[in-house]
Amino acid sequence: SVSHHQPQRQQYRNQPEPPPPNTIPHHAQMHSHQQLQCSPELMAVLEVLTSEFTVPSQAWPKNIETDRVIIQLITDLLVALGGSSLMSKLRQCLKDQLRLEPSIKSVPLKNFVTAYSEHFYLGEGGRVHLASGVIRQSRSVGEGRGQRHDQ
């Protein structure tokens, strides 16, 4: 009879070392997406958006250079959804658009939306809305053009 010498365990022992703590975990890596350049900065933003360890009191570390792609994507999605969306729908749309393996978490996304109050705001029932004036300037996110209306 043929001996089955547990080859599975052998495979696990020979797996590569886990990545150092500073690198993006494999589950947070984006799958190919034509429109987005997957820069290390964007990967860092996505890692925070998919983190389960963000707390509501934690402010989003604003950086228009690294966040611009996500601001534009959320803006485009909200325009397509009529100017507002439930948080759950926005999370799913972002996940689909970015072709992410892990899901976008509510807490970091709320923190992101709150940090960019010149673009978005949270309304009743957890809806995310475009701030007034954003639709007219949705193509010029982060470039200093267009009127911004503070709330």
Coordinates of C-alpha atoms in Angstrom, one line a residue:
S1 CA 0.0 0.0 0.0
V2 CA 1.1 3.6 -0.7
S3 CA 2.1 5.6 2.4
H4 CA 0.6 9.0 2.7
H5 CA 3.2 10.9 4.6
Q6 CA 1.3 14.1 5.3
P7 CA 2.7 16.4 2.6
Q8 CA 0.4 19.2 3.7
R9 CA 2.4 19.8 6.9
Q10 CA 5.6 19.9 4.8
Q11 CA 4.1 22.7 2.7
Y12 CA 3.3 24.8 5.7
R13 CA 6.8 24.5 7.2
N14 CA 8.3 25.6 3.9
Q15 CA 6.2 28.8 3.5
P16 CA 8.1 32.0 3.2
E17 CA 8.7 34.2 6.2
P18 CA 5.9 36.6 7.1
P19 CA 6.5 40.2 5.8
P20 CA 8.1 42.7 8.1
P21 CA 5.6 44.8 10.1
N22 CA 5.9 47.9 7.9
T23 CA 4.7 46.1 4.7
I24 CA 1.1 45.9 3.5
P25 CA -0.5 42.6 4.5
H26 CA -1.3 40.5 1.4
H27 CA -5.1 40.6 2.2
A28 CA -5.0 44.4 1.9
Q29 CA -3.3 44.4 -1.5
M30 CA -5.3 45.7 -4.4
H31 CA -6.1 43.5 -7.4
S32 CA -5.3 45.1 -10.7
H33 CA -7.4 48.1 -11.6
Q34 CA -6.9 50.0 -14.8
Q35 CA -7.7 53.5 -13.5
L36 CA -5.7 53.5 -10.3
Q37 CA -2.0 53.5 -9.9
C38 CA -1.2 51.3 -7.0
S39 CA 1.4 53.5 -5.3
P40 CA 2.8 52.7 -1.9
E41 CA 1.0 55.8 -0.6
L42 CA -2.3 54.6 -1.9
M43 CA -1.6 51.1 -0.4
A44 CA -1.1 52.8 2.9
V45 CA -4.4 54.6 2.7
L46 CA -6.2 51.4 1.7
E47 CA -4.5 49.6 4.6
V48 CA -6.1 52.1 7.0
L49 CA -9.5 51.9 5.3
T50 CA -9.5 48.1 5.7
S51 CA -8.2 48.0 9.2
E52 CA -10.4 46.6 12.0
F53 CA -8.3 48.4 14.6
T54 CA -9.3 52.0 13.9
V55 CA -11.4 53.6 16.7
P56 CA -14.0 56.3 16.2
S57 CA -12.1 58.9 18.2
Q58 CA -9.0 58.4 16.0
A59 CA -8.7 61.3 13.5
W60 CA -7.9 60.5 9.9
P61 CA -4.3 61.5 9.1
K62 CA -5.2 63.9 6.4
N63 CA -2.8 64.1 3.4
I64 CA -4.4 65.5 0.2
E65 CA -1.5 64.0 -1.9
T66 CA -2.1 60.5 -0.8
D67 CA -5.9 60.8 -0.2
R68 CA -6.8 62.5 -3.5
V69 CA -7.5 59.3 -5.4
I70 CA -9.9 58.1 -2.7
I71 CA -11.6 61.5 -2.4
Q72 CA -12.1 61.5 -6.2
L73 CA -13.4 57.9 -6.2
I74 CA -15.9 58.6 -3.4
T75 CA -16.9 61.9 -5.1
D76 CA -17.5 60.0 -8.4
L77 CA -19.5 57.3 -6.6
L78 CA -21.7 59.7 -4.8
V79 CA -22.3 61.7 -8.0
A80 CA -23.3 58.4 -9.7
L81 CA -25.6 57.6 -6.7
G82 CA -27.4 60.9 -6.8
G83 CA -25.3 62.8 -4.3
S84 CA -25.6 60.6 -1.2
S85 CA -25.4 57.0 -0.2
L86 CA -25.8 54.7 2.8
M87 CA -22.4 54.0 4.4
S88 CA -22.9 50.3 3.7
K89 CA -23.5 50.9 0.0
L90 CA -20.6 53.2 -0.3
R91 CA -18.3 50.7 1.4
Q92 CA -19.4 48.0 -1.0
C93 CA -19.0 50.3 -4.1
L94 CA -15.5 51.2 -3.0
K95 CA -14.6 47.6 -2.4
D96 CA -15.9 46.7 -5.9
Q97 CA -14.2 49.7 -7.6
L98 CA -10.9 49.1 -5.9
R99 CA -11.2 45.3 -6.4
L100 CA -10.2 44.8 -2.8
E101 CA -10.1 41.4 -1.1
P102 CA -10.9 42.7 2.4
S103 CA -13.8 45.0 3.0
I104 CA -13.6 48.7 3.7
K105 CA -14.5 49.2 7.4
S106 CA -17.1 51.7 8.5
V107 CA -15.1 53.4 11.3
P108 CA -12.1 54.4 9.2
L109 CA -14.4 55.4 6.3
K110 CA -16.4 57.6 8.6
N111 CA -13.2 59.1 9.9
F112 CA -12.1 59.8 6.3
V113 CA -15.4 61.4 5.3
T114 CA -15.3 63.5 8.5
A115 CA -11.7 64.6 7.8
Y116 CA -12.7 65.9 4.3
S117 CA -15.8 67.9 5.4
E118 CA -15.2 70.3 2.5
H119 CA -16.1 67.4 0.2
F120 CA -18.5 65.2 2.2
Y121 CA -20.6 65.1 5.3
L122 CA -22.4 62.4 7.3
G123 CA -26.2 62.9 7.5
E124 CA -29.2 61.3 9.1
G125 CA -29.3 57.6 9.2
G126 CA -25.6 57.2 8.4
R127 CA -25.8 58.6 4.9
V128 CA -22.7 60.1 3.3
H129 CA -23.5 63.2 1.3
L130 CA -21.5 65.4 -1.1
A131 CA -20.9 68.8 0.4
S132 CA -22.6 71.7 -1.5
G133 CA -20.6 72.8 -4.5
V134 CA -18.6 69.6 -4.8
I135 CA -20.6 68.2 -7.8
R136 CA -19.7 71.3 -9.9
Q137 CA -16.0 70.9 -9.1
S138 CA -15.8 67.1 -8.9
R139 CA -13.1 67.0 -11.5
S140 CA -10.7 69.3 -9.6
V141 CA -10.3 67.6 -6.3
G142 CA -7.3 68.8 -4.4
E143 CA -6.1 71.1 -7.2
G144 CA -7.3 74.3 -5.5
R145 CA -9.9 75.1 -8.2
G146 CA -13.6 75.7 -7.5
Q147 CA -15.4 77.3 -4.6
R148 CA -15.3 75.5 -1.3
H149 CA -18.2 76.0 1.1
D150 CA -17.4 75.4 4.7
Q151 CA -20.2 74.2 7.0

